[in-house]
PDB file of C-alpha atoms in Angstrom:
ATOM      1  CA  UNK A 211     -17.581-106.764  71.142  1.00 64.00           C
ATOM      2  CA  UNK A 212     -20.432-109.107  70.940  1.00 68.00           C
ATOM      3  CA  UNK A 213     -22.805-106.296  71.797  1.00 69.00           C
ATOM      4  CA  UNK A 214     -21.072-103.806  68.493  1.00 82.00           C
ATOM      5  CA  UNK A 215     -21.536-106.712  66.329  1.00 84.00           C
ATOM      6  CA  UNK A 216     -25.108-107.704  66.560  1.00 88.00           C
ATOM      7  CA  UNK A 217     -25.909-103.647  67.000  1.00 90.00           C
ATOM      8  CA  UNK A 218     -24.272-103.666  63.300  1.00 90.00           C
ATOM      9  CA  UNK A 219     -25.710-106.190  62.343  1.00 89.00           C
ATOM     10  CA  UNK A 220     -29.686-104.642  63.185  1.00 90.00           C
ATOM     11  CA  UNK A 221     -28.430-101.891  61.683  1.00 92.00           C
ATOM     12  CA  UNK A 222     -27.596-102.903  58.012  1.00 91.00           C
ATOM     13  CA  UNK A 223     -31.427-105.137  58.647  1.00 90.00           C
ATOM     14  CA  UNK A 224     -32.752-102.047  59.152  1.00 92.00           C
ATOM     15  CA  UNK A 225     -31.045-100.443  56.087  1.00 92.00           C
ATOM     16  CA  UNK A 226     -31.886-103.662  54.184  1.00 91.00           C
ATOM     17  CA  UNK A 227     -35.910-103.406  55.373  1.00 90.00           C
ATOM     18  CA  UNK A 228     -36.149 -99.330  54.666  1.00 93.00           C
ATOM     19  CA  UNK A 229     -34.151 -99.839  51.488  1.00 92.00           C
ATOM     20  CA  UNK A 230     -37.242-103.123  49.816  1.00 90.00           C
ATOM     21  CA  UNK A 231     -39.723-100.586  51.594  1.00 91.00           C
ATOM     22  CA  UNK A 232     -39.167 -97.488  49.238  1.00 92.00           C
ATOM     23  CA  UNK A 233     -38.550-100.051  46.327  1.00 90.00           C
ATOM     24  CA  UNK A 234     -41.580 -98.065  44.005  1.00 88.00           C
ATOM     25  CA  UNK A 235     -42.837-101.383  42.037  1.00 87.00           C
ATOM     26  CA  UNK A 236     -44.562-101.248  38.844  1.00 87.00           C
ATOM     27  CA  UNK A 237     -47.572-103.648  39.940  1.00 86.00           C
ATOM     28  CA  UNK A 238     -48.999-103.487  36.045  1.00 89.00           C
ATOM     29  CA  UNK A 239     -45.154-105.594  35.695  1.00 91.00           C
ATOM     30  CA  UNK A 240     -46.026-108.562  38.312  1.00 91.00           C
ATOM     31  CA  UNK A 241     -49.566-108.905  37.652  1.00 90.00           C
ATOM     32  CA  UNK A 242     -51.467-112.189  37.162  1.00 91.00           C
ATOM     33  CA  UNK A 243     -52.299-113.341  33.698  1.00 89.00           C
ATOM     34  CA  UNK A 244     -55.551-111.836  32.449  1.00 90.00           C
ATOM     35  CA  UNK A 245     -55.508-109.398  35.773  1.00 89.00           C
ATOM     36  CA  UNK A 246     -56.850-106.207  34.963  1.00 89.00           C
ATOM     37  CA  UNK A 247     -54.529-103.286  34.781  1.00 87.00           C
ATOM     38  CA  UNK A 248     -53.564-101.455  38.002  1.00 84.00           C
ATOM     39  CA  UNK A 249     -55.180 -97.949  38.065  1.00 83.00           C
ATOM     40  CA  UNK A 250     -52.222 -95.268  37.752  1.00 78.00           C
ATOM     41  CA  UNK A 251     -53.855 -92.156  36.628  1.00 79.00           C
ATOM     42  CA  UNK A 252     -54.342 -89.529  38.744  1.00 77.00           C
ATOM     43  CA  UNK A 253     -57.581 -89.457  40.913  1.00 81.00           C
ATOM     44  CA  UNK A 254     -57.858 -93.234  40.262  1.00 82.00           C
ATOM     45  CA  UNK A 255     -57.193 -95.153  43.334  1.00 84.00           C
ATOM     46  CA  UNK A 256     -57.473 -99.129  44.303  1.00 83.00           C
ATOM     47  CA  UNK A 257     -58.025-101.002  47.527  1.00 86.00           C
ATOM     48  CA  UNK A 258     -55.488-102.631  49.116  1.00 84.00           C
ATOM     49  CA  UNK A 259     -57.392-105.740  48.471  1.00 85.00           C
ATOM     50  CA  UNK A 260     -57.961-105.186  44.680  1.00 86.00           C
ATOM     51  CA  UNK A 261     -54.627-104.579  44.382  1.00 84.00           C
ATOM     52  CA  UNK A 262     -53.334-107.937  45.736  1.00 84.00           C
ATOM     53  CA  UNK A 263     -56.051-110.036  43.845  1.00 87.00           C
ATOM     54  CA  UNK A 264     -53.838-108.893  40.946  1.00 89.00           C
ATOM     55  CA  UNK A 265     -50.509-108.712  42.216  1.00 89.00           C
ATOM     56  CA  UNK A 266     -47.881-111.737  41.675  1.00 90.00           C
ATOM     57  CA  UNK A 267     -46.268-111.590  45.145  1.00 87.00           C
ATOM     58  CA  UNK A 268     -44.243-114.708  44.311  1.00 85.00           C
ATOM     59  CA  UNK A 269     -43.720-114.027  40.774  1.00 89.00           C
ATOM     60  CA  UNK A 270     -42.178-110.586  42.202  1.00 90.00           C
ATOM     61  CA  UNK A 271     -39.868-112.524  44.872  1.00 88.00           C
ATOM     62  CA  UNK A 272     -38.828-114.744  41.951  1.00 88.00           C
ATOM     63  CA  UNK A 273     -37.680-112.325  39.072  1.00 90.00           C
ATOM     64  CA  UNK A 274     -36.926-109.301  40.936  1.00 89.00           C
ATOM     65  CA  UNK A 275     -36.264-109.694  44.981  1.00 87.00           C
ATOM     66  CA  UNK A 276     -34.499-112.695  44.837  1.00 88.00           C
ATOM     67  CA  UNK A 277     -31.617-110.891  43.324  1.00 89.00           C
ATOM     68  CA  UNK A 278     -32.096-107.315  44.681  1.00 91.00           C
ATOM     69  CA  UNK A 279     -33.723-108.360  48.132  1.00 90.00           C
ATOM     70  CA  UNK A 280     -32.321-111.741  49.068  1.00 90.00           C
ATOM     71  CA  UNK A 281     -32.917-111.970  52.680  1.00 88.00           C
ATOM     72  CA  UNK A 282     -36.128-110.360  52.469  1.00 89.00           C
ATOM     73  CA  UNK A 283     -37.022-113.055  49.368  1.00 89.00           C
ATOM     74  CA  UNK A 284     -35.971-116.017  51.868  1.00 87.00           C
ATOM     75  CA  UNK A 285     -38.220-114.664  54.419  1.00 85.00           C
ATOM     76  CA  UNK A 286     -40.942-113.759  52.416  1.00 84.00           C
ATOM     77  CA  UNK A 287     -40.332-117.986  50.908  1.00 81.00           C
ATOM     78  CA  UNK A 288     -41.099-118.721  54.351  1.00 79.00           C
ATOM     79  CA  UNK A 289     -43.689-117.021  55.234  1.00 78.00           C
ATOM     80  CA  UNK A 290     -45.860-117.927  51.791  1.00 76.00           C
ATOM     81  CA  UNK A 291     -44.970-121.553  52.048  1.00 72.00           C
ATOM     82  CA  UNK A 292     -46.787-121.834  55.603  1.00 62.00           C
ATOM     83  CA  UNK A 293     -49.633-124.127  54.960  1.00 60.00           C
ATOM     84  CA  UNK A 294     -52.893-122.594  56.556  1.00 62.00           C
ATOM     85  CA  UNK A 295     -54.851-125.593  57.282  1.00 63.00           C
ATOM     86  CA  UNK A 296     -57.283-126.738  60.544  1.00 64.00           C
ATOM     87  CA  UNK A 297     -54.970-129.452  60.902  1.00 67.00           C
ATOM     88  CA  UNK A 298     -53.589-128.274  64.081  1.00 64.00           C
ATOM     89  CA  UNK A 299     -56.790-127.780  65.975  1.00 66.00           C
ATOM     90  CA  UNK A 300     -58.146-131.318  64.325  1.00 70.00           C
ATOM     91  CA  UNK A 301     -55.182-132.873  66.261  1.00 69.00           C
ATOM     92  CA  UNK A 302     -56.178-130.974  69.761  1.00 66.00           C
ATOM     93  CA  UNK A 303     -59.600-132.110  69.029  1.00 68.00           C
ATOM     94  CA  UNK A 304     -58.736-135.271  68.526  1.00 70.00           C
ATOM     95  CA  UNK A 305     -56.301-136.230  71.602  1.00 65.00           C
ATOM     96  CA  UNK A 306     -59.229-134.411  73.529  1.00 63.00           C
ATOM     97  CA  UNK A 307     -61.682-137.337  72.206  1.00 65.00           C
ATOM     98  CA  UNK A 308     -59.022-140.129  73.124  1.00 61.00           C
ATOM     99  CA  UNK A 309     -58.163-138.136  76.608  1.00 59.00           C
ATOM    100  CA  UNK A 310     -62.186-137.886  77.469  1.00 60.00           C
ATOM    101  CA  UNK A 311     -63.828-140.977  77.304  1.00 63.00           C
ATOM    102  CA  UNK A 312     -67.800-141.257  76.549  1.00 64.00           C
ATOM    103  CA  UNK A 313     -68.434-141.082  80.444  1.00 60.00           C
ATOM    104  CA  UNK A 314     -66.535-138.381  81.266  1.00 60.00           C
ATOM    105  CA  UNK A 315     -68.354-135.499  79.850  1.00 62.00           C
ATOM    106  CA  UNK A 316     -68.504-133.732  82.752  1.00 66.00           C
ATOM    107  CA  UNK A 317     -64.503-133.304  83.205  1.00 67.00           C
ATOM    108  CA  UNK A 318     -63.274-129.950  84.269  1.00 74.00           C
ATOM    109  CA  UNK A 319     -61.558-128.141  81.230  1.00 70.00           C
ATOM    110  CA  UNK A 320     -58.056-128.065  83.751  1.00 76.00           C
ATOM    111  CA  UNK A 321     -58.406-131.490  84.109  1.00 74.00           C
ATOM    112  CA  UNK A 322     -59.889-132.537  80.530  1.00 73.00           C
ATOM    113  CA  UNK A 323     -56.049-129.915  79.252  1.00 75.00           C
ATOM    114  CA  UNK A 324     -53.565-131.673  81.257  1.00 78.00           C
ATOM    115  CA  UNK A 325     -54.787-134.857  80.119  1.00 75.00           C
ATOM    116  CA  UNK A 326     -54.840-134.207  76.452  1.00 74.00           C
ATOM    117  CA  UNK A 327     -51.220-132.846  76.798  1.00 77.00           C
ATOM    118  CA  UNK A 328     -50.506-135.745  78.343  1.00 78.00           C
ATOM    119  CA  UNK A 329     -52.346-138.009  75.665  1.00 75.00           C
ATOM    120  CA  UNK A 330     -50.671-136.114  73.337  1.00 71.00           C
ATOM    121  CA  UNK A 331     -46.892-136.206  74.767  1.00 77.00           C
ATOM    122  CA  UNK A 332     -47.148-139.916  76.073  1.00 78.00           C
ATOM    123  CA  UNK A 333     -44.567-141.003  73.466  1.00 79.00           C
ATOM    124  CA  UNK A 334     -41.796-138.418  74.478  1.00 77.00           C
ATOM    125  CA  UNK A 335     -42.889-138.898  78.018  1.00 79.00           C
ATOM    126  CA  UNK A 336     -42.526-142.480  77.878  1.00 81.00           C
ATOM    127  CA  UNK A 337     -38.813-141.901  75.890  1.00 79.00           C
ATOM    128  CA  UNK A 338     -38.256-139.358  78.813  1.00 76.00           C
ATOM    129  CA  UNK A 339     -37.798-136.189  76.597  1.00 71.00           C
ATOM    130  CA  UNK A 340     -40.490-134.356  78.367  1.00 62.00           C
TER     131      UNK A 340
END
């Protein structure tokens, strides 16, 4: 059944997931160029943040998980190739300008919303998608 099949399926994800989790990585081996060595004597210890200023994440996906850990490469390719820009909120703040004119500064922030989404959407509105 359909229920089986997808219970299957979250099953071998699962086995996948637990299987890149206890993956023991050499970091020294996917370290950036000129990186100082990872600390792996005992009593020595890094921060979680030291460590990834020298760790290669993509260089790891590239030469090792993309042939042991393909799914997890793909959604680890995803995830890295999200652009973290303003760019989003520049929009928002821009159909806000073009939905509030100079002399209506005093607009309720209901109000001053629904007409920026409507700003916004006009074209898909007006093509009756929305």
């Amino acid at each position: 059944s359909k229920v089986d099949g997808t219970e299957a399926l979250n099953r071998k994800a699962d086995a996948e997931l637990e299987r890149w989790m206890e993956e023991k990585v050499i970091f020294d081996d996917y370290k950036f160029e000129n990186a100082k060595p990872v600390p792996r004597e005992a009593g020595q210890s890094i921060s979680f943040y030291k460590l990834m200023q020298r760790f290669d994440t993509l260089r790891y996906f590239r030469e090792k998980g993309a042939e042991a850990f393909p799914t997890i490469t793909l959604l680890a390719r995803i995830h890295f190739s999200r652009m973290t820009t303003a760019a989003f909120q520049e929009r928002v703040f821009s159909t806000a300008k073009n939905a509030q004119e100079k002399n209506q500064n005093r607009m309720k922030f209901d109000h001053l919303e629904k007409r920026t989404l409507l700003s916004h959407n006009k074209e898909l509105i007006r093509k009756k998608v929305i």
